[in-house]
Amino acid sequence: MKKKLEQIKENAFKELQDKRKDLDIESIRIKYLGKKGELTHILRGMKELSKEERPIIGKLANDIRTALENAIEEASQRIKSSERESRVKGETIDITMPGIKQNIGRRHPLEQVLEDMKEIFVSMGFTIEEGPEVELDYYNFEALNIPKNHPARGEQDTFYINDNLVLRTQTSPTQIRTMEKQKPPIKMISPGKVYRSDSVDATHSPIFYQMEGLVVDKGITFADLKGTLELFARKMFGDKMKTKFRPHHFPFTEPSAEMDATCFVCNGEGCRVCKGEGWIELLGCGMVHPQVLRNCNIDPEIYSGFAFGMGVDRMVMLKYGIDDIRNMYESDMRFLNQF
Ligand code: DAH
């Protein structure tokens, strides 16, 4: 019996030494110490022993039971702590790892330049007016001295919605709307989107931005036009910039002109950006045509005015040396992140 007991102890200890994490301690306990366990079975057979043997075997059996209980407790602690350890390892946060970058929004370069342009004119006392992008043919053409069949209509590839309705091809209709609702003195700019059915390439987009300007009062002359626009160009592109005016033609101004500025890249030397000219075309302008004033019930014998229109995309491209207008509309982060 003593041998048997020793054998049980040895077997049980061997089983408990097992280093596997999923070792089932409870079934080992039942196997040896449970009601039908091996050790219990032996103890039950004690009554068959002789008087002398009983206390000796009894003590041995009890010692083995205690040793087994301790070993079981130890093994179950061991398993628990190794479980905890591996759980903590799995949960560890590596604080040296780079975080997930959140992209922060920013203002589009078009919006930034437009903001600069507005600020320059507002500081000169201009108000900001808005007009609809879906515009009556009357405001987009007719009232601006561009009747049906006028060749100027052919130059602006118009999206027609129906015979009377277009997507505005220019911001000039806002001039008319402003003069209709407001008596002189008028001093306004009107930025916004315009549409033309051009095929897309490096310099054409079916949608782009313009900014219109209009000043109407008594005694306005071409000198006012020049002074205003030269100041704008210098504030926009720096004091070193020179401007010049070339005669041009627009149906709604007489006389009309285009204003060029010295190339901001080469300062007039001639380079790739200005195509060797030293000058870059900045905007169209002129003295408001008397017929346009009359169309808005403003007497051209009393009032005169000047107007101008410029492409905002063009200003952005000139300012930053961008050679493809498509950059403005393709939302490419590699482009936008540079601003
Ligand atoms: N609307 C013209 C265009 O789209 C630009 C323009 C030129 C506007 C002369 C004006 C102006 O007000 O006076 O090409």
Tab-separated table of C-alpha atoms and ligand atoms in Angstrom:
chain	number	residue	atom	x	y	z
A	1	MET	CA	0.000	0.000	0.000
A	2	LYS	CA	2.893	2.266	0.781
A	3	LYS	CA	4.265	1.606	-2.676
A	4	LYS	CA	0.894	2.400	-4.217
A	5	LEU	CA	0.730	5.690	-2.364
A	6	GLU	CA	4.210	6.640	-3.461
A	7	GLN	CA	3.303	5.725	-7.037
A	8	ILE	CA	0.182	7.945	-6.890
A	9	LYS	CA	2.232	10.857	-5.574
A	10	GLU	CA	4.800	10.419	-8.299
A	11	ASN	CA	2.178	10.214	-11.086
A	12	ALA	CA	0.244	13.212	-9.818
A	13	PHE	CA	3.362	15.358	-9.555
A	14	LYS	CA	4.411	14.369	-13.033
A	15	GLU	CA	1.046	15.447	-14.401
A	16	LEU	CA	1.179	18.766	-12.563
A	17	GLN	CA	4.675	19.533	-13.880
A	18	ASP	CA	3.235	19.705	-17.363
A	19	LYS	CA	3.992	23.207	-18.652
A	20	ARG	CA	1.131	23.391	-21.146
A	21	LYS	CA	-0.984	26.508	-20.712
A	22	ASP	CA	-4.257	24.657	-21.131
A	23	LEU	CA	-3.413	22.039	-18.484
A	24	ASP	CA	-6.701	20.980	-16.872
A	25	ILE	CA	-5.873	21.203	-13.140
A	26	GLU	CA	-9.408	20.493	-12.048
A	27	SER	CA	-9.554	17.092	-13.692
A	28	ILE	CA	-6.185	16.206	-12.149
A	29	ARG	CA	-7.600	17.154	-8.769
A	30	ILE	CA	-10.678	14.985	-9.327
A	31	LYS	CA	-8.552	12.129	-10.626
A	32	TYR	CA	-6.557	11.943	-7.373
A	33	LEU	CA	-8.460	13.743	-4.642
A	34	GLY	CA	-12.072	13.485	-5.863
A	35	LYS	CA	-14.645	11.211	-4.211
A	36	LYS	CA	-13.748	8.453	-6.579
A	37	GLY	CA	-10.157	9.594	-6.864
A	38	GLU	CA	-7.151	7.316	-6.572
A	39	LEU	CA	-5.976	8.608	-3.201
A	40	THR	CA	-9.491	8.532	-1.747
A	41	HIS	CA	-9.813	4.964	-2.926
A	42	ILE	CA	-6.647	3.992	-1.030
A	43	LEU	CA	-7.774	5.752	2.157
A	44	ARG	CA	-11.040	3.845	1.994
A	45	GLY	CA	-9.062	0.603	2.052
A	46	MET	CA	-7.340	1.592	5.303
A	47	LYS	CA	-9.718	-0.398	7.439
A	48	GLU	CA	-8.268	-3.591	6.078
A	49	LEU	CA	-4.874	-2.678	7.474
A	50	SER	CA	-3.454	-3.916	10.705
A	51	LYS	CA	-3.460	-1.734	13.817
A	52	GLU	CA	0.262	-1.136	13.562
A	53	GLU	CA	0.228	-0.273	9.903
A	54	ARG	CA	-2.814	2.019	9.987
A	55	PRO	CA	-1.217	5.139	11.654
A	56	ILE	CA	1.918	4.879	9.521
A	57	ILE	CA	0.045	4.559	6.245
A	58	GLY	CA	-2.531	7.080	7.448
A	59	LYS	CA	0.151	9.689	8.102
A	60	LEU	CA	1.800	8.952	4.767
A	61	ALA	CA	-1.528	9.247	2.954
A	62	ASN	CA	-2.327	12.548	4.686
A	63	ASP	CA	1.120	13.927	3.928
A	64	ILE	CA	0.672	12.972	0.292
A	65	ARG	CA	-2.787	14.561	0.214
A	66	THR	CA	-1.387	17.830	1.641
A	67	ALA	CA	1.546	17.776	-0.754
A	68	LEU	CA	-0.847	17.129	-3.639
A	69	GLU	CA	-3.186	19.919	-2.572
A	70	ASN	CA	-0.255	22.339	-2.373
A	71	ALA	CA	1.086	21.270	-5.737
A	72	ILE	CA	-2.350	21.669	-7.295
A	73	GLU	CA	-2.715	25.158	-5.857
A	74	GLU	CA	0.760	26.069	-7.073
A	75	ALA	CA	0.095	24.781	-10.588
A	76	SER	CA	-3.175	26.612	-10.866
A	77	GLN	CA	-1.479	29.879	-9.750
A	78	ARG	CA	1.222	29.258	-12.301
A	79	ILE	CA	-1.326	28.846	-15.065
A	80	LYS	CA	-3.311	31.897	-14.023
A	81	SER	CA	-0.298	34.172	-13.978
A	82	SER	CA	0.982	32.917	-17.296
A	83	GLU	CA	-2.478	33.587	-18.748
A	84	ARG	CA	-2.400	37.129	-17.362
A	85	GLU	CA	1.084	37.645	-18.680
A	86	SER	CA	0.192	36.670	-22.203
A	87	ARG	CA	-2.974	38.792	-22.093
A	88	VAL	CA	-0.975	41.869	-20.995
A	89	LYS	CA	1.593	41.197	-23.711
A	90	GLY	CA	-1.174	41.167	-26.305
A	91	GLU	CA	-2.585	44.427	-25.024
A	92	THR	CA	0.658	46.366	-24.952
A	93	ILE	CA	0.562	49.762	-26.663
A	94	ASP	CA	3.707	50.696	-28.530
A	95	ILE	CA	3.901	54.392	-27.780
A	96	THR	CA	6.801	54.826	-30.199
A	97	MET	CA	4.603	53.841	-33.163
A	98	PRO	CA	3.538	56.769	-35.370
A	99	GLY	CA	-0.153	57.646	-34.985
A	100	ILE	CA	-2.752	57.515	-37.743
A	101	LYS	CA	-2.564	60.878	-39.467
A	102	GLN	CA	-5.792	62.832	-39.663
A	103	ASN	CA	-5.975	64.991	-42.756
A	104	ILE	CA	-6.903	68.510	-41.814
A	105	GLY	CA	-8.925	70.475	-44.338
A	106	ARG	CA	-7.583	73.701	-45.725
A	107	ARG	CA	-8.746	76.403	-48.061
A	108	HIS	CA	-8.419	75.679	-51.761
A	109	PRO	CA	-5.816	77.871	-53.552
A	110	LEU	CA	-8.645	79.347	-55.643
A	111	GLU	CA	-10.449	80.334	-52.488
A	112	GLN	CA	-7.274	81.783	-50.955
A	113	VAL	CA	-6.472	83.952	-53.976
A	114	LEU	CA	-10.103	84.995	-54.346
A	115	GLU	CA	-10.039	86.061	-50.711
A	116	ASP	CA	-6.919	88.187	-51.366
A	117	MET	CA	-8.549	89.777	-54.413
A	118	LYS	CA	-11.738	90.605	-52.550
A	119	GLU	CA	-9.760	92.123	-49.699
A	120	ILE	CA	-7.855	94.429	-52.066
A	121	PHE	CA	-11.060	95.772	-53.624
A	122	VAL	CA	-12.995	95.969	-50.378
A	123	SER	CA	-10.142	98.076	-48.953
A	124	MET	CA	-10.735	100.458	-51.892
A	125	GLY	CA	-14.406	100.770	-50.997
A	126	PHE	CA	-15.951	98.194	-53.337
A	127	THR	CA	-18.990	96.169	-52.271
A	128	ILE	CA	-19.446	92.498	-53.136
A	129	GLU	CA	-22.471	91.490	-55.226
A	130	GLU	CA	-23.699	88.069	-56.253
A	131	GLY	CA	-25.667	86.841	-59.239
A	132	PRO	CA	-27.205	83.537	-60.318
A	133	GLU	CA	-25.185	80.931	-62.209
A	134	VAL	CA	-28.271	79.949	-64.202
A	135	GLU	CA	-28.866	83.242	-65.927
A	136	LEU	CA	-31.318	84.780	-68.359
A	137	ASP	CA	-29.989	85.227	-71.871
A	138	TYR	CA	-31.008	88.859	-71.427
A	139	TYR	CA	-28.535	89.514	-68.599
A	140	ASN	CA	-25.737	87.339	-69.935
A	141	PHE	CA	-25.861	88.826	-73.467
A	142	GLU	CA	-28.683	91.112	-74.547
A	143	ALA	CA	-28.338	93.847	-71.880
A	144	LEU	CA	-24.553	93.742	-72.276
A	145	ASN	CA	-24.937	94.870	-75.862
A	146	ILE	CA	-24.575	91.385	-77.311
A	147	PRO	CA	-27.788	90.865	-79.315
A	148	LYS	CA	-28.778	87.533	-80.902
A	149	ASN	CA	-26.509	86.735	-83.881
A	150	HIS	CA	-23.773	89.039	-82.565
A	151	PRO	CA	-20.397	87.458	-83.398
A	152	ALA	CA	-19.320	87.786	-79.748
A	153	ARG	CA	-21.802	85.013	-78.880
A	154	GLY	CA	-19.779	82.637	-80.997
A	155	GLU	CA	-16.658	83.332	-78.949
A	156	GLN	CA	-18.306	82.160	-75.754
A	157	ASP	CA	-19.342	78.551	-76.178
A	158	THR	CA	-22.537	78.743	-74.228
A	159	PHE	CA	-24.420	76.004	-72.386
A	160	TYR	CA	-28.048	76.791	-73.261
A	161	ILE	CA	-30.752	75.485	-70.947
A	162	ASN	CA	-33.428	76.812	-73.304
A	163	ASP	CA	-33.775	79.806	-75.649
A	164	ASN	CA	-33.907	82.252	-72.754
A	165	LEU	CA	-31.798	80.559	-70.136
A	166	VAL	CA	-28.051	79.856	-70.045
A	167	LEU	CA	-25.331	78.880	-67.627
A	168	ARG	CA	-23.644	82.272	-67.353
A	169	THR	CA	-20.539	82.474	-69.499
A	170	GLN	CA	-19.210	85.510	-67.607
A	171	THR	CA	-19.801	87.400	-64.373
A	172	SER	CA	-20.683	90.568	-66.352
A	173	PRO	CA	-24.478	89.997	-65.997
A	174	THR	CA	-24.079	90.952	-62.330
A	175	GLN	CA	-23.193	94.474	-63.548
A	176	ILE	CA	-26.634	94.767	-65.098
A	177	ARG	CA	-28.423	93.299	-62.092
A	178	THR	CA	-26.595	95.717	-59.793
A	179	MET	CA	-27.300	98.782	-61.945
A	180	GLU	CA	-30.978	97.776	-62.157
A	181	LYS	CA	-31.425	97.678	-58.399
A	182	GLN	CA	-29.000	100.397	-57.310
A	183	LYS	CA	-28.538	104.011	-58.403
A	184	PRO	CA	-25.010	105.461	-58.796
A	185	PRO	CA	-22.592	105.854	-57.185
A	186	ILE	CA	-21.872	102.152	-57.699
A	187	LYS	CA	-18.596	100.507	-56.805
A	188	MET	CA	-18.863	96.755	-56.800
A	189	ILE	CA	-17.075	93.510	-57.521
A	190	SER	CA	-18.763	90.198	-58.214
A	191	PRO	CA	-16.807	86.966	-58.037
A	192	GLY	CA	-18.250	83.613	-59.018
A	193	LYS	CA	-18.333	80.528	-61.214
A	194	VAL	CA	-18.879	80.739	-64.955
A	195	TYR	CA	-19.416	78.009	-67.544
A	196	ARG	CA	-18.321	77.457	-71.117
A	197	SER	CA	-18.675	74.396	-73.257
A	198	ASP	CA	-14.964	74.174	-74.001
A	199	SER	CA	-13.180	70.877	-74.202
A	200	VAL	CA	-10.841	70.394	-71.277
A	201	ASP	CA	-7.129	71.027	-71.718
A	202	ALA	CA	-4.287	72.745	-69.861
A	203	THR	CA	-5.847	76.197	-70.298
A	204	HIS	CA	-9.567	75.391	-70.654
A	205	SER	CA	-12.100	74.127	-68.185
A	206	PRO	CA	-15.892	74.057	-68.668
A	207	ILE	CA	-16.155	75.669	-65.270
A	208	PHE	CA	-13.919	78.398	-63.930
A	209	TYR	CA	-13.991	81.504	-61.767
A	210	GLN	CA	-14.216	85.148	-62.778
A	211	MET	CA	-14.341	88.388	-60.926
A	212	GLU	CA	-16.252	91.285	-62.338
A	213	GLY	CA	-15.858	94.900	-61.308
A	214	LEU	CA	-17.948	97.995	-61.978
A	215	VAL	CA	-17.685	101.637	-60.988
A	216	VAL	CA	-20.380	104.125	-62.034
A	217	ASP	CA	-20.593	107.737	-60.911
A	218	LYS	CA	-20.448	111.280	-62.220
A	219	GLY	CA	-17.162	112.128	-63.899
A	220	ILE	CA	-15.565	108.660	-63.950
A	221	THR	CA	-12.776	108.543	-66.553
A	222	PHE	CA	-10.279	106.111	-68.013
A	223	ALA	CA	-7.751	107.532	-65.546
A	224	ASP	CA	-9.847	106.128	-62.682
A	225	LEU	CA	-9.856	102.754	-64.434
A	226	LYS	CA	-6.083	102.781	-64.848
A	227	GLY	CA	-5.379	103.964	-61.312
A	228	THR	CA	-7.645	101.352	-59.767
A	229	LEU	CA	-6.410	98.417	-61.798
A	230	GLU	CA	-2.732	99.331	-61.500
A	231	LEU	CA	-3.075	99.545	-57.749
A	232	PHE	CA	-4.825	96.175	-57.717
A	233	ALA	CA	-2.044	94.551	-59.764
A	234	ARG	CA	0.675	95.936	-57.485
A	235	LYS	CA	-1.107	94.839	-54.329
A	236	MET	CA	-1.704	91.427	-55.829
A	237	PHE	CA	1.723	90.742	-57.332
A	238	GLY	CA	4.088	93.205	-55.662
A	239	ASP	CA	5.318	96.779	-56.136
A	240	LYS	CA	7.879	95.922	-58.795
A	241	MET	CA	5.176	94.898	-61.213
A	242	LYS	CA	4.501	97.239	-64.159
A	243	THR	CA	1.267	97.315	-66.128
A	244	LYS	CA	0.306	98.380	-69.626
A	245	PHE	CA	-2.975	98.713	-71.467
A	246	ARG	CA	-3.606	97.437	-74.994
A	247	PRO	CA	-6.645	98.428	-77.059
A	248	HIS	CA	-9.159	95.616	-77.345
A	249	HIS	CA	-12.832	95.115	-78.068
A	250	PHE	CA	-15.709	94.113	-75.817
A	251	PRO	CA	-19.324	94.823	-76.858
A	252	PHE	CA	-20.190	96.242	-73.420
A	253	THR	CA	-17.316	98.730	-73.087
A	254	GLU	CA	-16.130	101.605	-75.270
A	255	PRO	CA	-13.235	102.096	-75.429
A	256	SER	CA	-12.069	98.649	-74.334
A	257	ALA	CA	-8.653	97.419	-73.308
A	258	GLU	CA	-6.718	94.525	-71.933
A	259	MET	CA	-4.283	95.063	-69.118
A	260	ASP	CA	-0.972	93.228	-69.160
A	261	ALA	CA	1.459	92.962	-66.284
A	262	THR	CA	5.213	92.369	-66.360
A	263	CYS	CA	5.859	88.693	-65.971
A	264	PHE	CA	6.194	87.928	-62.269
A	265	VAL	CA	8.674	85.144	-63.018
A	266	CYS	CA	11.230	86.984	-65.181
A	267	ASN	CA	10.321	90.626	-64.394
A	268	GLY	CA	9.864	91.370	-68.091
A	269	GLU	CA	13.005	89.640	-69.371
A	270	GLY	CA	11.069	86.985	-71.239
A	271	CYS	CA	10.708	83.377	-70.076
A	272	ARG	CA	8.720	80.180	-70.464
A	273	VAL	CA	5.779	81.435	-68.424
A	274	CYS	CA	5.260	84.633	-70.491
A	275	LYS	CA	6.275	82.819	-73.687
A	276	GLY	CA	9.201	85.202	-74.138
A	277	GLU	CA	6.972	88.290	-74.185
A	278	GLY	CA	7.926	89.691	-70.775
A	279	TRP	CA	4.214	90.528	-70.347
A	280	ILE	CA	1.237	88.542	-69.156
A	281	GLU	CA	-2.388	89.320	-69.927
A	282	LEU	CA	-4.209	89.955	-66.667
A	283	LEU	CA	-7.723	91.191	-67.407
A	284	GLY	CA	-10.226	92.839	-69.747
A	285	CYS	CA	-11.656	96.288	-69.064
A	286	GLY	CA	-13.127	99.429	-70.523
A	287	MET	CA	-15.494	102.351	-70.103
A	288	VAL	CA	-19.067	101.125	-69.729
A	289	HIS	CA	-20.815	101.411	-73.117
A	290	PRO	CA	-23.479	104.163	-73.107
A	291	GLN	CA	-26.024	101.659	-74.419
A	292	VAL	CA	-25.384	99.389	-71.417
A	293	LEU	CA	-26.025	102.312	-69.059
A	294	ARG	CA	-29.208	103.158	-70.970
A	295	ASN	CA	-30.352	99.518	-70.715
A	296	CYS	CA	-30.298	100.000	-66.941
A	297	ASN	CA	-31.999	103.394	-66.968
A	298	ILE	CA	-28.826	105.266	-66.148
A	299	ASP	CA	-28.348	108.432	-68.211
A	300	PRO	CA	-24.948	108.293	-69.974
A	301	GLU	CA	-25.066	112.101	-70.333
A	302	ILE	CA	-24.848	112.372	-66.532
A	303	TYR	CA	-23.007	109.234	-65.468
A	304	SER	CA	-20.055	107.315	-66.738
A	305	GLY	CA	-18.304	104.236	-65.493
A	306	PHE	CA	-15.628	101.635	-66.004
A	307	ALA	CA	-15.771	97.893	-65.776
A	308	PHE	CA	-13.344	95.019	-65.703
A	309	GLY	CA	-13.366	91.260	-65.660
A	310	MET	CA	-10.655	88.765	-64.804
A	311	GLY	CA	-10.176	85.048	-64.490
A	312	VAL	CA	-9.511	84.000	-60.907
A	313	ASP	CA	-8.000	80.661	-61.967
A	314	ARG	CA	-5.627	82.649	-64.135
A	315	MET	CA	-4.579	84.762	-61.140
A	316	VAL	CA	-3.856	81.641	-59.084
A	317	MET	CA	-1.878	80.109	-61.936
A	318	LEU	CA	0.122	83.297	-62.461
A	319	LYS	CA	0.761	83.787	-58.781
A	320	TYR	CA	2.063	80.268	-58.214
A	321	GLY	CA	3.434	79.428	-61.671
A	322	ILE	CA	0.895	76.643	-62.276
A	323	ASP	CA	0.691	75.643	-65.923
A	324	ASP	CA	-2.422	73.458	-65.972
A	325	ILE	CA	-5.901	74.689	-65.010
A	326	ARG	CA	-7.064	71.092	-64.436
A	327	ASN	CA	-5.126	71.143	-61.157
A	328	MET	CA	-7.791	73.486	-59.825
A	329	TYR	CA	-10.610	71.000	-60.214
A	330	GLU	CA	-9.151	67.536	-59.785
A	331	SER	CA	-8.858	67.572	-55.972
A	332	ASP	CA	-5.469	65.878	-56.115
A	333	MET	CA	-4.077	65.991	-52.566
A	334	ARG	CA	-0.490	66.054	-53.870
A	335	PHE	CA	-1.328	69.372	-55.533
A	336	LEU	CA	-3.544	70.822	-52.811
A	337	ASN	CA	-1.142	70.018	-49.971
A	338	GLN	CA	1.311	72.543	-51.384
A	339	PHE	CA	-0.886	75.483	-50.414
B	1	DAH	N1	-16.719	89.316	-69.489
B	1	DAH	C1	-15.439	89.353	-70.162
B	1	DAH	C2	-15.014	87.934	-70.500
B	1	DAH	O1	-15.583	87.014	-69.986
B	1	DAH	C3	-14.407	89.982	-69.272
B	1	DAH	C4	-14.622	91.464	-69.195
B	1	DAH	C5	-13.959	92.308	-70.035
B	1	DAH	C6	-15.502	91.992	-68.277
B	1	DAH	C7	-14.150	93.672	-69.989
B	1	DAH	C8	-15.700	93.351	-68.213
B	1	DAH	C9	-15.004	94.177	-69.069
B	1	DAH	O2	-16.520	93.932	-67.337
B	1	DAH	O3	-15.206	95.503	-69.006
B	1	DAH	O4	-14.119	87.749	-71.272
